[in-house]
Coordinates of C-alpha atoms in Angstrom, one line a residue:
M1 CA -24.5 -106.7 -22.5
G2 CA -21.8 -104.0 -22.6
M3 CA -19.0 -103.4 -20.2
T4 CA -18.1 -100.6 -17.9
M5 CA -14.8 -98.7 -18.2
T6 CA -13.3 -100.8 -15.3
Q7 CA -14.5 -104.1 -16.8
K8 CA -13.0 -103.2 -20.2
I9 CA -9.6 -102.6 -18.6
L10 CA -9.7 -105.8 -16.6
A11 CA -10.8 -107.8 -19.7
A12 CA -7.9 -106.5 -21.7
H13 CA -5.4 -107.3 -19.0
A14 CA -6.9 -110.8 -18.6
G15 CA -6.7 -111.5 -22.3
L16 CA -10.5 -111.9 -22.6
R17 CA -12.9 -110.4 -25.0
N18 CA -15.4 -109.6 -22.2
V19 CA -16.0 -110.1 -18.5
V20 CA -19.0 -109.8 -16.3
A21 CA -19.5 -108.7 -12.7
G22 CA -18.6 -111.5 -10.3
Q23 CA -16.3 -113.3 -12.7
L24 CA -12.9 -114.4 -11.3
I25 CA -10.0 -113.5 -13.5
E26 CA -6.2 -113.3 -13.5
A27 CA -4.8 -110.1 -14.9
D28 CA -1.4 -108.8 -15.9
L29 CA -0.1 -105.9 -13.8
D30 CA 1.5 -102.7 -14.9
M31 CA 2.6 -101.6 -11.5
V32 CA 3.0 -103.1 -8.0
L33 CA 3.3 -100.7 -5.1
G34 CA 4.4 -101.0 -1.5
N35 CA 5.4 -98.7 1.4
D36 CA 7.5 -98.9 4.5
I37 CA 4.7 -100.6 6.5
T38 CA 3.3 -103.1 3.9
A39 CA 6.3 -103.9 1.7
P40 CA 8.5 -105.5 4.5
V41 CA 5.7 -108.0 5.0
A42 CA 5.6 -108.7 1.3
I43 CA 9.4 -109.1 1.1
Q44 CA 9.2 -111.6 4.0
E45 CA 6.5 -113.5 2.2
M46 CA 8.7 -113.7 -0.9
T47 CA 11.2 -115.8 1.0
K48 CA 8.5 -118.5 1.1
I49 CA 8.2 -118.6 -2.7
E50 CA 10.5 -120.8 -4.7
K51 CA 11.0 -118.3 -7.4
K52 CA 12.5 -115.3 -5.8
Q53 CA 13.1 -113.0 -8.7
V54 CA 10.8 -110.0 -9.4
F55 CA 8.8 -110.1 -12.7
D56 CA 10.0 -106.6 -13.8
K57 CA 12.2 -104.3 -11.9
D58 CA 10.7 -101.3 -13.7
K59 CA 7.1 -102.2 -12.6
I60 CA 7.6 -102.2 -8.9
A61 CA 7.5 -99.0 -6.8
L62 CA 8.8 -98.9 -3.2
I63 CA 8.1 -95.7 -1.2
P64 CA 9.0 -95.1 2.4
D65 CA 6.4 -92.6 3.3
H66 CA 4.3 -93.6 6.4
F67 CA 6.8 -93.4 9.3
T68 CA 9.4 -91.4 7.5
P69 CA 11.7 -89.6 8.2
N70 CA 12.2 -92.6 10.6
K71 CA 10.3 -91.9 13.8
D72 CA 11.9 -94.8 15.8
I73 CA 14.1 -97.8 15.5
K74 CA 11.3 -100.1 14.2
S75 CA 10.5 -97.7 11.4
A76 CA 14.1 -97.4 10.6
Q77 CA 14.4 -101.2 10.3
N78 CA 11.4 -101.3 8.0
C79 CA 12.9 -98.6 5.7
K80 CA 16.3 -100.5 5.8
C81 CA 14.4 -103.6 4.6
L82 CA 13.0 -101.7 1.6
R83 CA 16.3 -100.1 0.8
E84 CA 18.2 -103.4 0.8
F85 CA 15.6 -105.2 -1.2
A86 CA 15.5 -102.4 -3.8
K87 CA 19.3 -102.6 -4.1
E88 CA 19.4 -106.4 -4.3
Y89 CA 16.7 -106.6 -7.0
E90 CA 17.7 -103.4 -8.7
I91 CA 14.3 -101.9 -8.3
T92 CA 14.1 -98.8 -10.5
N93 CA 11.4 -97.0 -8.7
Y94 CA 12.7 -96.9 -5.1
F95 CA 12.5 -93.3 -3.8
E96 CA 14.7 -92.4 -0.9
I97 CA 14.1 -89.6 1.6
G98 CA 14.8 -86.3 -0.2
E99 CA 13.3 -87.6 -3.5
M100 CA 10.2 -89.3 -2.2
G101 CA 6.7 -88.2 -1.4
I102 CA 3.4 -89.6 -0.3
E103 CA 3.0 -92.6 -2.6
H104 CA -0.3 -91.8 -4.2
A105 CA 0.8 -88.3 -5.1
L106 CA 4.2 -89.4 -6.1
L107 CA 3.4 -92.1 -8.6
P108 CA 1.3 -89.9 -10.9
E109 CA 3.8 -87.1 -10.6
K110 CA 6.6 -89.4 -11.7
G111 CA 4.5 -90.7 -14.6
L112 CA 4.5 -94.3 -13.4
V113 CA 0.7 -94.7 -13.9
V114 CA -1.3 -93.8 -17.0
A115 CA -4.7 -94.4 -18.4
G116 CA -5.6 -98.1 -19.1
D117 CA -3.1 -99.5 -16.5
V118 CA -3.9 -102.1 -13.9
V119 CA -2.2 -101.3 -10.6
I120 CA -2.1 -103.0 -7.3
G121 CA -0.7 -101.5 -4.1
A122 CA -0.4 -102.7 -0.6
D123 CA -2.2 -99.6 0.6
S124 CA -5.9 -99.1 0.5
H125 CA -5.7 -95.7 -1.2
T126 CA -4.1 -97.1 -4.3
C127 CA -7.5 -96.4 -5.9
T128 CA -6.3 -92.8 -6.4
Y129 CA -5.0 -93.5 -9.9
G130 CA -8.5 -94.0 -11.2
A131 CA -8.4 -90.2 -11.7
L132 CA -6.1 -91.0 -14.7
G133 CA -8.5 -93.6 -16.2
A134 CA -6.5 -96.6 -14.7
F135 CA -7.8 -99.5 -12.7
S136 CA -6.1 -99.4 -9.4
T137 CA -6.9 -101.0 -6.1
G138 CA -5.4 -101.8 -2.7
V139 CA -4.3 -105.4 -1.8
G140 CA -2.7 -107.2 1.1
S141 CA 1.0 -107.7 1.5
T142 CA 0.8 -111.3 0.4
D143 CA -0.9 -110.3 -2.8
M144 CA 1.8 -107.7 -3.3
A145 CA 4.4 -110.4 -2.9
A146 CA 2.8 -112.7 -5.5
G147 CA 2.4 -109.7 -7.8
M148 CA 6.1 -108.8 -7.5
V149 CA 7.1 -112.3 -8.5
T150 CA 4.5 -113.2 -11.1
G151 CA 3.3 -109.8 -12.5
K152 CA -0.2 -111.0 -12.1
A153 CA -3.1 -110.8 -9.6
W154 CA -6.5 -112.4 -9.4
F155 CA -9.7 -110.3 -9.2
K156 CA -13.4 -110.7 -8.9
V157 CA -14.7 -108.4 -11.5
P158 CA -16.7 -105.6 -9.7
S159 CA -20.2 -104.5 -10.5
A160 CA -20.5 -100.7 -10.9
L161 CA -22.3 -97.6 -9.6
K162 CA -22.6 -94.6 -11.9
F163 CA -22.2 -91.1 -10.7
E164 CA -23.5 -88.6 -13.2
L165 CA -21.9 -85.3 -12.4
T166 CA -23.4 -82.1 -13.7
G167 CA -23.0 -78.4 -13.1
C168 CA -20.0 -76.4 -11.8
P169 CA -18.9 -76.3 -8.2
D170 CA -18.9 -72.9 -6.3
R171 CA -15.6 -71.2 -5.5
W172 CA -14.8 -72.9 -2.2
V173 CA -16.2 -76.3 -3.2
S174 CA -13.5 -78.8 -4.1
G175 CA -13.1 -82.5 -4.9
K176 CA -13.0 -83.2 -1.2
D177 CA -16.4 -81.6 -0.6
I178 CA -17.8 -83.6 -3.5
I179 CA -16.6 -87.0 -2.4
L180 CA -17.6 -86.3 1.2
H181 CA -21.0 -85.4 -0.1
I182 CA -21.2 -88.6 -2.1
I183 CA -20.0 -90.8 0.8
G184 CA -22.6 -89.1 3.1
L185 CA -25.2 -89.9 0.5
I186 CA -24.4 -93.6 0.0
G187 CA -22.6 -94.5 3.2
V188 CA -19.3 -96.1 4.0
D189 CA -20.5 -99.5 2.6
G190 CA -22.6 -98.0 -0.2
A191 CA -20.2 -99.1 -2.9
L192 CA -18.9 -102.3 -1.2
Y193 CA -16.6 -104.1 -3.7
K194 CA -18.1 -102.1 -6.6
S195 CA -16.5 -99.7 -9.1
M196 CA -17.5 -96.1 -8.6
E197 CA -17.6 -94.8 -12.2
F198 CA -17.7 -91.0 -12.5
T199 CA -19.1 -89.5 -15.6
G200 CA -21.1 -86.5 -16.9
D201 CA -20.6 -83.0 -18.2
G202 CA -19.6 -81.8 -14.7
I203 CA -16.3 -83.5 -14.9
K204 CA -14.9 -80.9 -17.2
N205 CA -15.2 -78.4 -14.3
L206 CA -13.0 -80.6 -12.0
S207 CA -9.2 -80.2 -12.0
M208 CA -6.9 -83.2 -12.0
D209 CA -6.3 -82.6 -8.3
D210 CA -10.0 -82.7 -7.6
R211 CA -10.2 -86.0 -9.4
F212 CA -7.3 -87.5 -7.5
T213 CA -9.0 -86.6 -4.3
M214 CA -12.3 -88.1 -5.3
A215 CA -10.8 -91.3 -6.6
N216 CA -8.6 -91.5 -3.5
M217 CA -11.6 -91.7 -1.2
A218 CA -13.6 -94.3 -3.2
I219 CA -12.3 -96.8 -0.7
E220 CA -14.1 -94.8 2.1
A221 CA -17.4 -95.8 0.4
G222 CA -16.2 -99.4 0.4
A223 CA -15.4 -99.4 -3.3
K224 CA -13.0 -101.7 -5.1
N225 CA -12.0 -98.7 -7.2
G226 CA -13.0 -95.3 -8.5
I227 CA -12.5 -94.2 -12.1
F228 CA -12.8 -91.2 -14.3
P229 CA -13.1 -91.0 -18.1
V230 CA -10.1 -89.7 -19.9
D231 CA -10.5 -86.2 -21.3
N232 CA -8.1 -83.4 -22.5
K233 CA -7.2 -82.5 -18.9
T234 CA -6.1 -86.1 -18.3
I235 CA -4.2 -86.3 -21.5
D236 CA -2.4 -83.0 -20.8
Y237 CA -1.5 -84.3 -17.3
M238 CA -0.1 -87.5 -18.6
K239 CA 1.9 -85.8 -21.4
G240 CA 3.3 -83.5 -18.8
H241 CA 4.4 -86.2 -16.5
S242 CA 4.9 -89.5 -18.3
S243 CA 6.6 -91.0 -21.4
K244 CA 4.6 -94.2 -21.1
E245 CA 2.0 -95.1 -23.7
Y246 CA -1.5 -94.8 -22.4
K247 CA -4.7 -96.4 -23.6
I248 CA -8.2 -94.9 -23.4
Y249 CA -11.1 -97.1 -22.5
E250 CA -14.7 -95.9 -22.6
A251 CA -17.8 -97.6 -21.1
D252 CA -20.2 -99.2 -23.6
V253 CA -23.5 -97.3 -24.0
D254 CA -25.3 -100.5 -22.8
A255 CA -22.9 -101.0 -19.8
E256 CA -24.8 -102.2 -16.7
Y257 CA -24.8 -100.2 -13.5
E258 CA -26.5 -101.3 -10.3
K259 CA -27.5 -97.8 -9.6
T260 CA -27.1 -94.3 -11.1
Y261 CA -26.7 -91.2 -8.8
N262 CA -27.2 -87.7 -10.3
I263 CA -24.9 -85.2 -8.6
D264 CA -25.4 -81.5 -9.3
L265 CA -22.1 -80.0 -8.4
S266 CA -23.5 -76.4 -8.2
K267 CA -25.7 -77.5 -5.2
I268 CA -22.9 -78.9 -3.1
R269 CA -21.7 -76.8 -0.1
P270 CA -18.4 -77.1 1.7
T271 CA -18.8 -80.4 3.6
V272 CA -17.4 -81.8 6.9
A273 CA -17.3 -85.4 8.0
F274 CA -17.9 -85.7 11.8
P275 CA -16.4 -88.5 14.0
H276 CA -16.1 -91.3 13.6
L277 CA -17.0 -92.2 10.1
P278 CA -16.6 -90.4 6.7
E279 CA -20.3 -90.8 6.1
N280 CA -21.2 -88.6 9.0
T281 CA -21.4 -85.5 6.9
K282 CA -22.8 -82.0 7.4
T283 CA -22.5 -78.9 5.4
I284 CA -20.5 -76.0 6.8
D285 CA -23.8 -74.3 7.5
E286 CA -24.8 -77.2 9.8
V287 CA -21.7 -77.8 11.9
G288 CA -22.5 -75.5 14.8
D289 CA -19.8 -74.2 17.2
I290 CA -17.1 -76.8 17.6
E291 CA -13.8 -75.7 19.1
I292 CA -10.7 -77.5 17.8
Q293 CA -7.0 -77.7 18.9
Q294 CA -5.3 -78.8 15.7
V295 CA -5.4 -78.5 11.9
I296 CA -3.7 -80.9 9.5
I297 CA -3.4 -79.9 5.8
G298 CA -1.9 -82.6 3.6
S299 CA -2.0 -86.4 3.0
C300 CA -2.4 -88.4 -0.2
T301 CA -5.9 -86.9 -0.3
N302 CA -5.2 -83.2 -0.1
G303 CA -1.5 -82.5 -0.1
R304 CA -1.2 -81.4 -3.8
L305 CA -0.4 -78.0 -5.1
E306 CA -4.0 -76.8 -5.6
D307 CA -4.7 -77.8 -2.0
L308 CA -1.9 -75.7 -0.7
R309 CA -2.9 -72.8 -2.9
A310 CA -6.4 -73.0 -1.5
A311 CA -5.1 -73.0 2.1
A312 CA -2.8 -70.1 1.3
K313 CA -5.6 -68.0 -0.1
V314 CA -7.4 -68.3 3.3
L315 CA -4.3 -67.8 5.5
D316 CA -2.7 -65.0 3.5
G317 CA -2.4 -62.0 5.8
R318 CA -4.1 -63.8 8.7
K319 CA -2.8 -65.5 11.8
V320 CA -3.5 -68.9 13.2
K321 CA -5.5 -68.5 16.4
K322 CA -3.3 -68.4 19.5
G323 CA -2.9 -71.8 21.0
M324 CA -3.8 -73.7 17.8
R325 CA -1.4 -76.2 16.2
V326 CA -1.4 -76.1 12.4
I327 CA 0.8 -78.6 10.5
I328 CA 1.0 -78.6 6.7
F329 CA 2.4 -81.5 4.7
P330 CA 3.2 -81.0 1.0
A331 CA 2.7 -84.4 -0.6
T332 CA 5.9 -84.6 -2.5
Q333 CA 9.3 -82.9 -2.7
D334 CA 8.3 -81.3 -6.1
I335 CA 5.1 -79.9 -4.6
Y336 CA 7.1 -78.6 -1.6
L337 CA 9.6 -76.9 -4.0
K338 CA 6.8 -75.3 -6.1
A339 CA 5.0 -74.2 -3.0
M340 CA 8.2 -72.5 -1.8
E341 CA 8.8 -70.9 -5.2
E342 CA 5.2 -69.5 -5.3
G343 CA 5.6 -68.1 -1.8
L344 CA 3.0 -70.4 -0.2
L345 CA 5.4 -71.6 2.5
S346 CA 6.1 -68.1 3.5
I347 CA 2.3 -67.4 3.9
F348 CA 2.0 -70.5 6.1
I349 CA 4.9 -69.7 8.3
K350 CA 4.0 -66.1 8.7
A351 CA 0.5 -67.2 9.7
G352 CA 1.9 -69.4 12.4
A353 CA 1.8 -72.8 10.8
A354 CA 4.5 -75.5 10.8
V355 CA 5.5 -77.0 7.4
S356 CA 6.7 -80.6 7.3
T357 CA 8.7 -82.7 4.9
P358 CA 6.4 -85.0 2.9
T359 CA 5.1 -87.8 5.1
C360 CA 1.8 -89.6 5.9
G361 CA 2.6 -88.7 9.5
P362 CA -0.5 -88.1 11.6
C363 CA -3.0 -89.4 9.1
L364 CA -2.6 -92.9 10.4
G365 CA -1.6 -91.9 13.9
G366 CA 2.1 -92.4 13.1
H367 CA 3.9 -89.2 14.1
M368 CA 4.1 -85.5 13.5
G369 CA 0.8 -84.4 15.0
I370 CA -0.7 -87.1 17.3
L371 CA -3.8 -86.1 19.2
A372 CA -4.1 -86.2 23.0
Q373 CA -7.1 -87.3 25.0
G374 CA -10.1 -85.1 24.4
E375 CA -8.5 -83.1 21.5
R376 CA -10.2 -82.3 18.3
A377 CA -8.7 -81.8 14.8
V378 CA -9.8 -80.6 11.5
A379 CA -7.9 -82.6 8.9
T380 CA -7.7 -82.9 5.1
T381 CA -7.0 -86.6 5.5
N382 CA -9.3 -89.4 4.5
R383 CA -10.3 -91.3 7.7
N384 CA -11.7 -90.2 11.1
F385 CA -12.1 -93.6 12.8
V386 CA -11.8 -93.9 16.6
G387 CA -8.1 -93.4 17.5
R388 CA -7.1 -92.9 13.9
M389 CA -4.9 -89.9 14.7
G390 CA -4.0 -90.6 18.3
H391 CA -5.9 -91.1 21.6
V392 CA -9.2 -93.1 21.4
E393 CA -11.0 -90.2 23.0
S394 CA -9.8 -87.7 20.4
E395 CA -11.9 -86.6 17.4
I396 CA -11.2 -85.9 13.7
Y397 CA -13.3 -83.8 11.4
L398 CA -12.6 -84.3 7.7
A399 CA -12.7 -81.3 5.5
S400 CA -11.2 -79.5 2.5
P401 CA -8.0 -77.4 2.7
A402 CA -10.0 -74.2 2.5
V403 CA -12.2 -75.2 5.5
A404 CA -9.2 -76.5 7.4
A405 CA -7.4 -73.2 6.9
A406 CA -10.4 -71.1 7.9
S407 CA -10.8 -73.3 11.0
A408 CA -7.1 -72.6 11.9
V409 CA -7.8 -68.9 12.0
T410 CA -11.0 -69.1 14.1
G411 CA -10.1 -72.0 16.3
R412 CA -13.4 -73.7 15.5
I413 CA -14.8 -75.4 12.5
S414 CA -15.4 -72.6 10.0
G415 CA -15.6 -72.0 6.2
P416 CA -13.8 -69.3 4.3
E417 CA -17.0 -67.4 3.9
E418 CA -17.0 -66.7 7.6
L419 CA -13.7 -64.8 7.0
G420 CA -15.4 -62.7 4.3
L421 CA -13.8 -64.6 1.5

C-alpha cells in the first residue's frame, strides 16, 4: 500500500521506509514555533527538564503577535519572557515589534518553512504551512517545550481525505470561500485527526495566498494538517523567500484515502459562515438582510497582500457606511509597507477604515476591536465561536476580504456584486 504526501514526509523524518495511518512515530523537527501566549508556558515547562539547552537556536521561532503591541501589564510580562529567553538562548528567529508579523504569515515570508519540512507550533493554525508542501501542525505548550529541547516530537500518523479540485473560481471567489465551502460540506469534525490532501488540476488556478488561507483553516474541519502538492507557483514562492533547501514529496498512486471529495471551483459562490461555527455556511445569495456594526479584515487567514488588494478594489472610491467600524490588519510589516507603496492604505483611510499595525488583535478577543453585547461583525478571521471576539452575545460572520469590504460599505452582509463590481 502506498503513502500519502503527509505520510511520506513523516516517514522520512522518522527514519522509516514507510508508515501507516494510526502508527505512532517520533519525528525530527525542522522548526518549533511559539507566540506570546503559548511560549511562556513552554519556557516555564523547560525549567522542569534536566537538559535546559535548545536543540538548535536556528530552528526555533518566537513571535509576539497575539496581544501586541502590549495591551496590558500581563501581556507585557509575557513578551518580556519571550525576549529574555531569546536573548539567553541566542534564538535566531525572534521577531520584535517593528519587524514582526502574525506568525503564520511571517514564517513563510521569512523563508523559515519550505516544502518537505516538519513543523510544530504552539498555535492551532500552524497547519498554514501545508500550502508550501510541508507537514505542519499545532501542538500544546508542553510539546513545544520538549521540541525545543530535543528537536523531536511524537505523532500518530494521520489517515487522509482527498480533495480533488477542478475548474477555475470566479472573480470574487477566493481561497476563503473555497475552504468555507469545504468546511460547510464536511463539518467541523469532518476531518478529525486526518490529513486534508488537496490535489487536482484546479490547484493551478489558486494563488499561494489562496493556498495559505485554505491550509490555515484545515484545523476548522478538525484536521491534523492540510497540504498542497508542490508546483511551479510553490517553487517560485520558496525561491523568492528562502535560501533553505526544499524537498518535494508526492503521494503514491496507490495511496489510501478514507474518502475523496470532488470540488468544482467554478461552481463555488462567495460564502459566509454564520455564528457560531465555521460549518454554518451560506452563499452570499442566501444570507438575507443582516445588519452589522463592525468589519475586520486581516488575521493569519486573510491579512496577506492579495487580501488587502481585494478589499481595496471594493473600497476604492467608496465610503464606509456611517456608524460602521472597519479595522484592517496587514499581517506583517512587509505586507504593510507594500500596501502603503501600492496606495492601498490610502484607499482604506479615505474610505473611513482604520489601519492597524500587524497583530492577531480581535481574532481571539484580545484587543483592537472587541465586540459589545448584541453587536455583529463580518470578519476575515477563522473562528466564530461564542464569545470569540468579545461579548458572549455578539456574533461573528466569517467571510472573504471582498465580502467584508462590501459589507463595510452597505452596513449589512453583502457581496461585491451588490455594488456593481
